Every structure is written in C-alpha cells, then in structure tokens.
Short mmCIF file of C-alpha atoms in Angstrom, two decimals:
data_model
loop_
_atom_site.label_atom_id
_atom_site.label_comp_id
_atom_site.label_asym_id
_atom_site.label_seq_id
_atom_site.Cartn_x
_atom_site.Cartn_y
_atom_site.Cartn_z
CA UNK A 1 34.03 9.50 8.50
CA UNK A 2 34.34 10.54 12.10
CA UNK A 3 30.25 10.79 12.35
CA UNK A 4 30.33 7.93 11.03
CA UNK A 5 32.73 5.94 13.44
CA UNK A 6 30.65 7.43 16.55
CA UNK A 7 28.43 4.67 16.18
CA UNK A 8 31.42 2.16 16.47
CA UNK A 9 30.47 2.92 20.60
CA UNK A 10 26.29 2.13 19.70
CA UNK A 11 26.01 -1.01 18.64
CA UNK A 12 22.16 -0.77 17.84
CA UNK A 13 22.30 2.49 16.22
CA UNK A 14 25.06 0.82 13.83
CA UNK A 15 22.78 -2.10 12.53
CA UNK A 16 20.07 0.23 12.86
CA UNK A 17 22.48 2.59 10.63
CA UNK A 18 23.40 -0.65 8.35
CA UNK A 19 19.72 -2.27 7.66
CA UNK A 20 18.34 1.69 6.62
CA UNK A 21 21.27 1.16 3.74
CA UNK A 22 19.14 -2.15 2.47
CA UNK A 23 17.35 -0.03 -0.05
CA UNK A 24 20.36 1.40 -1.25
CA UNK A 25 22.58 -1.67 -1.55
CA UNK A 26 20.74 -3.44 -4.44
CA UNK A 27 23.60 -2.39 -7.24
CA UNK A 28 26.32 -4.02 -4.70
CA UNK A 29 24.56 -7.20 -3.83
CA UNK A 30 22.10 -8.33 -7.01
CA UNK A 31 24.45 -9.65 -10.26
CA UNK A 32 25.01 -6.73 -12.88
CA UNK A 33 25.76 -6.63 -16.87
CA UNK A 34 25.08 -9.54 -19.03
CA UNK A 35 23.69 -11.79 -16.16
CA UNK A 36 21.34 -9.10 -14.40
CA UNK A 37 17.70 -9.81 -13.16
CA UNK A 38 14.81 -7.96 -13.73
CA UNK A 39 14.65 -7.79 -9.99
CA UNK A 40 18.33 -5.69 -10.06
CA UNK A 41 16.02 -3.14 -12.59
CA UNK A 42 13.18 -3.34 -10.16
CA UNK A 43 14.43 -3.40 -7.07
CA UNK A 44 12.37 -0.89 -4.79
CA UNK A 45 9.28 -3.18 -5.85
CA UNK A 46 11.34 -6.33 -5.12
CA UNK A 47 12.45 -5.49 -2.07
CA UNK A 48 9.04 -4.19 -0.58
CA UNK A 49 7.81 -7.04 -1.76
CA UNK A 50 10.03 -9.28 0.16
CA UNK A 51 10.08 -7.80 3.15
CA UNK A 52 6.17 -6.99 3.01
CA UNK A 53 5.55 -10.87 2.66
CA UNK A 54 8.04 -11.98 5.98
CA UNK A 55 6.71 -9.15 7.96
CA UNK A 56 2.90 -10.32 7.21
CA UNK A 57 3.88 -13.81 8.21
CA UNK A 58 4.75 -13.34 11.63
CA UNK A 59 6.96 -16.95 11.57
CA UNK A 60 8.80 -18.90 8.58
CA UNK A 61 7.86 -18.49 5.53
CA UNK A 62 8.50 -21.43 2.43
CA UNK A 63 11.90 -19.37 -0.03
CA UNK A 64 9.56 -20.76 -3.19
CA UNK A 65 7.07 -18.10 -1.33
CA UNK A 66 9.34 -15.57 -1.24
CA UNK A 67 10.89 -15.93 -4.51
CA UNK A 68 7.48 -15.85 -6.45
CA UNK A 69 6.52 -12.66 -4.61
CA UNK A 70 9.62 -11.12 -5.54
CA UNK A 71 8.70 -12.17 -9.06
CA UNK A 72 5.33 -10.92 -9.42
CA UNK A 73 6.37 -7.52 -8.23
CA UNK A 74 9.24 -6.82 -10.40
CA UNK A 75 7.46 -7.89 -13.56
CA UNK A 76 4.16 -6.44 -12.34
CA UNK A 77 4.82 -3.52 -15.04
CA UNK A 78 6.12 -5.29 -18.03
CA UNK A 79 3.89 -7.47 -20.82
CA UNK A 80 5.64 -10.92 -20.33
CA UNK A 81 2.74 -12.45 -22.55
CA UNK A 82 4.62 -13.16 -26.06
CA UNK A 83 8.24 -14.14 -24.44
CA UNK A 84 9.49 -17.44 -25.42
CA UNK A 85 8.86 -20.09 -22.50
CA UNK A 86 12.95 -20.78 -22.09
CA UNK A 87 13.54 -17.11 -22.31
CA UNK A 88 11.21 -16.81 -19.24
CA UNK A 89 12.33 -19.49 -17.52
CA UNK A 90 15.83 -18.28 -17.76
CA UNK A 91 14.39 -14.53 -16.50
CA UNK A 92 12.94 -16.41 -13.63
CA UNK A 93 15.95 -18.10 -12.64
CA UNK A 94 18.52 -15.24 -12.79
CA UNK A 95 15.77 -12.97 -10.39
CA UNK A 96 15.58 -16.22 -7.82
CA UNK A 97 18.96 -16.11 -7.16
CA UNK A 98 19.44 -12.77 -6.45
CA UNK A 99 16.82 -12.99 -4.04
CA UNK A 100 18.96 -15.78 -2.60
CA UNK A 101 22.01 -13.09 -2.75
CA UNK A 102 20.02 -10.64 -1.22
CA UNK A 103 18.45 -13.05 1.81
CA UNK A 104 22.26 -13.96 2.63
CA UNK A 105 23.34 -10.43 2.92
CA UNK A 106 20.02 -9.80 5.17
CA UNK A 107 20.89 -12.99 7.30
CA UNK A 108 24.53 -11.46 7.30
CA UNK A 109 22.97 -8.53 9.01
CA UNK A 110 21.16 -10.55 11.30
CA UNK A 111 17.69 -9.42 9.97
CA UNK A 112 16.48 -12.66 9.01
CA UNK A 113 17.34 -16.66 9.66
CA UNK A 114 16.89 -19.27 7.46
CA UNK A 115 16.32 -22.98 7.48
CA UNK A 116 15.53 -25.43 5.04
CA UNK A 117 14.47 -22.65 2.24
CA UNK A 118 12.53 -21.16 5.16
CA UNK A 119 13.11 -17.73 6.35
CA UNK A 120 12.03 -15.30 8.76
CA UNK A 121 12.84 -12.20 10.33
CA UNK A 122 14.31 -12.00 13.52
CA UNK A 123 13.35 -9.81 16.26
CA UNK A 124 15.72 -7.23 15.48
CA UNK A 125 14.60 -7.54 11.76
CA UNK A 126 11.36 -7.65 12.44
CA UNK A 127 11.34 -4.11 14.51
CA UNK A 128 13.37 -2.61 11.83
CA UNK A 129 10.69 -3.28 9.18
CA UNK A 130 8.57 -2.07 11.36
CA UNK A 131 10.00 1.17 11.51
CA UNK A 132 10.66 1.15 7.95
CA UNK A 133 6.52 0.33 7.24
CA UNK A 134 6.29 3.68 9.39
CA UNK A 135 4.76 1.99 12.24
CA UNK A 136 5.06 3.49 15.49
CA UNK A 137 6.56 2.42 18.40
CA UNK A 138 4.12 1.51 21.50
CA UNK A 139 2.95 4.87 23.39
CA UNK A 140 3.02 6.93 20.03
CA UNK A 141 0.41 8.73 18.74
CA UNK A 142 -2.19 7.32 16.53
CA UNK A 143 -4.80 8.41 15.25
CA UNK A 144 -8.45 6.64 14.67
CA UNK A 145 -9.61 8.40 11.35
CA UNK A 146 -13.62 8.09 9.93
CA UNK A 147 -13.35 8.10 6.54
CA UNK A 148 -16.72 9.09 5.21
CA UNK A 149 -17.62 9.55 0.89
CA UNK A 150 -19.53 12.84 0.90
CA UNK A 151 -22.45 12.76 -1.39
CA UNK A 152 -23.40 8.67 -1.28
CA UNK A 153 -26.48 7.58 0.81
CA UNK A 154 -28.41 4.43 0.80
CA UNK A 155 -26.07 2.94 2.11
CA UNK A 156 -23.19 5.23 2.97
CA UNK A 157 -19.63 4.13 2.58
CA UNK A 158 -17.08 4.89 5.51
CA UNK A 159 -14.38 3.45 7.07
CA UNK A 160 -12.92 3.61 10.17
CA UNK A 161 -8.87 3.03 10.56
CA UNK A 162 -6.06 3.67 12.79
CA UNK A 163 -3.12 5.48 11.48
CA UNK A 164 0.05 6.65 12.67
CA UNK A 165 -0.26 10.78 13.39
CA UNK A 166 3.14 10.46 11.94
CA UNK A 167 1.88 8.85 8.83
CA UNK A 168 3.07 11.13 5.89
CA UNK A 169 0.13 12.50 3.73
CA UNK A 170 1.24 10.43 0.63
CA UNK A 171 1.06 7.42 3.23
CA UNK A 172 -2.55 8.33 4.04
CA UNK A 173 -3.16 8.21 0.30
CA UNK A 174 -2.32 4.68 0.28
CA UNK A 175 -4.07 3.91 3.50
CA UNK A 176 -7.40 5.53 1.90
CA UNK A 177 -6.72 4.07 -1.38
CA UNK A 178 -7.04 0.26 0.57
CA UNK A 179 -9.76 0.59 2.61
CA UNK A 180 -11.86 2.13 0.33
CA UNK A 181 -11.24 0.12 -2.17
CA UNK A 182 -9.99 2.52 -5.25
CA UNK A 183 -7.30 1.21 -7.74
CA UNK A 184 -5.39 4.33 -7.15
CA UNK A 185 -5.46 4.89 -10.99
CA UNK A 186 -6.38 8.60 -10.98
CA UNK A 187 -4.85 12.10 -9.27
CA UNK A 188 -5.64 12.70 -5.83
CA UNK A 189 -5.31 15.80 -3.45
CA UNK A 190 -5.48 16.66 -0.13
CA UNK A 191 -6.92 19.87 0.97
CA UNK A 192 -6.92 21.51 4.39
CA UNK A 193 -7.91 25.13 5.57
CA UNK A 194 -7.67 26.10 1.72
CA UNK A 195 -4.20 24.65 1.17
CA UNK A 196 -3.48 21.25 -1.63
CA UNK A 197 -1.35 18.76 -1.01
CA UNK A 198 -0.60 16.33 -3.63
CA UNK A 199 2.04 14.98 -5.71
CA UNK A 200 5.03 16.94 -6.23
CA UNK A 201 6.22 17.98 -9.70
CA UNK A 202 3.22 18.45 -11.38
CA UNK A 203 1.41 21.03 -13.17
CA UNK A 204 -0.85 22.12 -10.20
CA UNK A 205 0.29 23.88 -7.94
CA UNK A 206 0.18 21.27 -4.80
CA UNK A 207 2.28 21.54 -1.50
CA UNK A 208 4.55 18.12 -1.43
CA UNK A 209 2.46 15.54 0.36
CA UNK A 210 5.76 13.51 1.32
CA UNK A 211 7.30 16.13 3.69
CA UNK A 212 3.72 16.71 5.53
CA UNK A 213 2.33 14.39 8.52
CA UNK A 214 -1.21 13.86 9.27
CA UNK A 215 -0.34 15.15 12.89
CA UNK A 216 0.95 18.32 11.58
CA UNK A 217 -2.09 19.71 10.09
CA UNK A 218 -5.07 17.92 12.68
CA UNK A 219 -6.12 17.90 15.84
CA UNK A 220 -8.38 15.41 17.60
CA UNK A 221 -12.05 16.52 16.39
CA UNK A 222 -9.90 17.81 13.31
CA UNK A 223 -10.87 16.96 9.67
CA UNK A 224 -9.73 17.37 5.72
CA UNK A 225 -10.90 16.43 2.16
CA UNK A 226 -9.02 13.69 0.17
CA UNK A 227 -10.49 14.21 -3.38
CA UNK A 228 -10.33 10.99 -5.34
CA UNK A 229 -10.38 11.19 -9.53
CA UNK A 230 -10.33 14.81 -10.47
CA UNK A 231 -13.34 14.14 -13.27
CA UNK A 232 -16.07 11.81 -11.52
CA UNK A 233 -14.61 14.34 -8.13
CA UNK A 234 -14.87 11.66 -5.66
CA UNK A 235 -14.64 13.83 -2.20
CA UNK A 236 -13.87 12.09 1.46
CA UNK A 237 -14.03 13.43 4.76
CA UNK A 238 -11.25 12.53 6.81
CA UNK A 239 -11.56 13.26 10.26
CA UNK A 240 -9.83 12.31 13.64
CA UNK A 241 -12.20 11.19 15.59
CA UNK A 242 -9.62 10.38 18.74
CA UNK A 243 -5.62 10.57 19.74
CA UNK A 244 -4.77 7.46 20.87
CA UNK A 245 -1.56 5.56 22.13
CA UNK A 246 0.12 2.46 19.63
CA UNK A 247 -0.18 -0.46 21.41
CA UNK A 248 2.60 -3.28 21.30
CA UNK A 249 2.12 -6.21 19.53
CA UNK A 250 -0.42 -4.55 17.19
CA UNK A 251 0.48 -3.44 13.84
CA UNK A 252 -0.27 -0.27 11.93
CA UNK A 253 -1.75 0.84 10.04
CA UNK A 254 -5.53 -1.14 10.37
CA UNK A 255 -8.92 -0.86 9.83
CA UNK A 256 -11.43 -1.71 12.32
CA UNK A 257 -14.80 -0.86 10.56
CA UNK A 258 -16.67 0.31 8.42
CA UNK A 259 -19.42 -0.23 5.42
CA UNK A 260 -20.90 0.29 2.24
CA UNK A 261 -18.98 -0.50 -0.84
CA UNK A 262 -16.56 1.32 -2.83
CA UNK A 263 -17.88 2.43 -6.03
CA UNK A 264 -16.50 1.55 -9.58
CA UNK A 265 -13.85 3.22 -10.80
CA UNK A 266 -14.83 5.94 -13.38
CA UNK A 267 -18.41 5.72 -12.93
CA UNK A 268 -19.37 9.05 -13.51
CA UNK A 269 -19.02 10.43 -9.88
CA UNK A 270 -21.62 10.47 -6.91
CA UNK A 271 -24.61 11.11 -8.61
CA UNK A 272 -24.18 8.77 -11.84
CA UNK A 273 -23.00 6.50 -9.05
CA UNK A 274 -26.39 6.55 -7.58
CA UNK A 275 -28.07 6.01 -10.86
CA UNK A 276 -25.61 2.93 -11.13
CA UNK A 277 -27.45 1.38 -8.21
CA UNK A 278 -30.86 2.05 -9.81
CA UNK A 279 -30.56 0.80 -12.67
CA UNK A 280 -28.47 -2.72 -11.52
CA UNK A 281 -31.62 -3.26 -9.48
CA UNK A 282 -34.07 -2.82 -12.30
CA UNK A 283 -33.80 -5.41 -15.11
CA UNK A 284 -35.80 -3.39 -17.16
CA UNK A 285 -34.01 -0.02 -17.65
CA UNK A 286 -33.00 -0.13 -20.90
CA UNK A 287 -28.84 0.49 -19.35
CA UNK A 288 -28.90 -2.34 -17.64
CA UNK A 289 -27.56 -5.25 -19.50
CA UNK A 290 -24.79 -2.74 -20.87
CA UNK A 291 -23.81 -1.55 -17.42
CA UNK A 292 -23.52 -5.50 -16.27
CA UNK A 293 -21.34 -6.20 -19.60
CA UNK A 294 -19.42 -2.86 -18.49
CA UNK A 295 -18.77 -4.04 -15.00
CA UNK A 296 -17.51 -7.69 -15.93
CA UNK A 297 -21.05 -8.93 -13.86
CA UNK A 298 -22.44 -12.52 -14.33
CA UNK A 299 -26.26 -9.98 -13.16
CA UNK A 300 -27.33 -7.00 -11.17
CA UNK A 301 -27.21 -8.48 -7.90
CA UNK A 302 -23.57 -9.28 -8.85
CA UNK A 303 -23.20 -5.77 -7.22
CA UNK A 304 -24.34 -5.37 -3.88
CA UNK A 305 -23.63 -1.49 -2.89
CA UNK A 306 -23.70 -2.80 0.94
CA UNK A 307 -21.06 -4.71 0.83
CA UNK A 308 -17.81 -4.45 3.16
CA UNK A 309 -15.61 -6.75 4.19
CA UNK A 310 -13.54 -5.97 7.43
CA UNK A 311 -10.74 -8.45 6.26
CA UNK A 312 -10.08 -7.59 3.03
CA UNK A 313 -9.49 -3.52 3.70
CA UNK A 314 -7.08 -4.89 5.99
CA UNK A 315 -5.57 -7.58 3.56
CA UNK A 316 -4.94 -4.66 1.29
CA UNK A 317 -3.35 -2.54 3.82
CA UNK A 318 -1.10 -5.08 4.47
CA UNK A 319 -0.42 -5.63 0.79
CA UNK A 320 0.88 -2.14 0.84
#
C-alpha cells in the first residue's frame, strides 16, 4: 500500500500505473452471470482489438466501427454458423454494450474522447498504446532486419523491416509471420549460436521466447534462423543489417521492402515449392489442374511467385 501511494506525488506514473491495469480490469467493468458477453469470455482479443483499431486511425473513429471489430475478434474462434438469428442478435447486443462500458471507463481515464459515437484516443492514450504495442520511444534502438527464405531462387523472397531491438522474440514471430505472409498455423523456433527459442511449455526443449529480446542475442551485422513449419522446414535468415534510432511520429514496427511472394502454406517445403512454380506455369503437367483446384485458383497465372506488395505486409503488421 505504501508503494503504492508513492505515486500519489507522480501524477503520470499513476495513470501510467492505472491504464497498464486495462487488461486486467475486464471482470470489474464488462456485465457478469446471466447477462455476460462473449466479449467478457474473450476479452484479451476484444480489447486488442479495440485499441488496435483507434491506434491505426490516427483521428475519430465511427463506435459502429469499433463495436464490429470488437465483435469479429471475440467470436473469431467459435462456429456461429447454425445459431438462431435472435439468439445472435441478442449475443451481439449484450458484447456492444460492454464495449460502451468499457469506452466510458477508458474516457474516465482520460485515454480516449468521444463525440457523437465517435472516439479517439487522446494524446496521453495514444502514447500509452504505444508503449503497450511495444513501440519505442524516439532515440531508442531499432533495428532494420533482412529477412531472407534460404533455399528459394527465381525470384527470392525477403523482406526488409524495422523492429524494436527491444522487440521480444515471440514479438518477432509475429512481425515475420506478417510480412512474409504465413498464417502462423504451424510451430516455429528460433535458433541462435546453437540455442532454440520457442514456445514455452512444450515437449521440446526450447528456451522461453517471451523473456528474450532481439537486442539481447544480436549485434549490428548479427544474424539467426527463424524456422517456419517443422515438416515442409521453412528456414529464414534474420539478420540486422543496421542499429538505428526510433524516430517520432513514426510507428513500429514497419516494413519498408522487400519481394517475392510467400509460398503456400504446407506445400511441401523449398524444393516441392519450386516444383509448385513449374508446374503452375505449364498447363500441360499432368499436376496442374489439381494443384490450381488445391490452391482455390481461377488458373496458373492466378499465382504469380513475384509478387509483393509493400502495403499489405504493413497492413498486416498493423493488424497485429
């Protein structure tokens, strides 16, 4: 209690103490028992979700907006498919107003304003996300990583991206997972002089990849291997290719270049992947028809292994 009452004489590092509670404070804001949401059940993926879409807008955004992103992320992993329309409706309407309940308590705080079902963050709010996103403040390190998938030529696939050298190593799996394009549907590990990192609690024997930073194991000129879907063994070299400084008004993680096109999903791993290519281009290999039906294509050329698109690695990052 005493600790706690220190920062009765620091007014920032009180709100600053107050807002890092929002993830924790779902249980004493949403409704509970017989009138619950699915958003009080889900409310990690709620909450990212709301504060994901204000921080991306960068000015007011509509409260239908905010409510339907809410929604989408809290019944991203349920089958909603065969529940009665009313029932639905009723779901709907019990998770859009605890998003009301939760945007009063935020505007309570001061971390957002609202206006005719508009809301935004406000400066204060805005920095705190910021912090909580793991963005660094301006004059911290980052780092500008090349991303390259060993193995694929003709065209290679890279990326280039900036990235916090705080960025945890489970946050650099998410940053890879976006710019390259993967669905993140498959184990992953980190490797670096001989040591795995990877997700904790498994049955190999990885060191924790939350309690590790990218700027505790590199250097500038540095490099390790994120390995990508332990069966088709999808191996990228990560490598720092400067130290730089965050910049204000610029947001982090982002990704600057880059090019070739992320492969599919379970494909059969670099070498099947370059078969993949072969046959798409040649109408008469007796695969190709199956491999278009396989890939959801309308033809071959649906699937152009050059393709890269600077806007949407970054629309995914942001997404994250």
């Amino acid at each position: 209690m005493k600790k706690n009452a220190r920062l009765l004489d620091r007014p920032d590092d009180l709100w600053n103490a107050l807002f890092e509670a929002v993830p924790r404070i779902g249980s004493a804001v949403l409704v509970s028992g017989w009138l619950e949401s699915v958003f009080s059940q889900e409310y990690a993926a709620g909450l990212r979700a709301l504060l994901h879409r204000l921080y991306a807008a960068r000015g007011p955004v509509a409260g239908d907006a905010l409510r339907r992103a809410v929604w989408q992320a809290v019944t991203a992993p349920y089958i909603l498919d065969d529940v009665p329309p009313e029932r639905l409706r009723g779901w709907r309407g019990s998770n859009d107003r605890d998003v009301r309940l939760l945007l009063d308590a935020l505007a309570a705080l001061g971390a957002v304003r609202s206006e005719d079902d508009t809301v935004e963050l406000t400066g204060q709010g805005r920095r705190a996300v910021a912090v909580m996103r793991g963005e660094p403040l301006p004059g911290d390190p980052v780092f500008q990583l090349r991303i390259d998938l060993e193995d694929i030529v003709e065209p290679a696939v890279w990326r280039r991206v900036l990235v916090p050298a705080a960025a945890r190593l489970d946050q650099a799996h998410a940053v890879i997972q976006a710019v390259m394009g993967w669905e993140n549907s498959h184990m992953h590990a980190f490797t670096v002089d001989g040591v795995q990192y990877g997700r904790a609690n498994t049955e190999l024997d990885f060191g924790d990849e939350r309690v590790v930073t990218l700027g505790a194991l590199l250097k500038e000129g540095g490099s390790l291997v994120y390995t990508y879907d332990f069966g088709d063994s999808w191996d990228h070299r990560v490598t720092v290719e400067h130290r730089l400084s965050a910049e204000a008004d610029r947001s982090y993680p982002v990704c600057v270049a880059g090019s070739g096109a992320c492969p599919p999903e379970d494909c059969g791993g670099a070498g099947a992947y370059e078969d993949l290519k072969r046959t798409l281009a040649d109408p008469t290999r007796r695969e190709h028809d199956d491999l278009v039906r396989w890939l959801g294509l309308d033809s071959g050329v649906g699937f152009d292994p050059a393709r890269f698109t600077l806007g949407e690695a970054n629309d995914r990052l942001r997404q994250m």
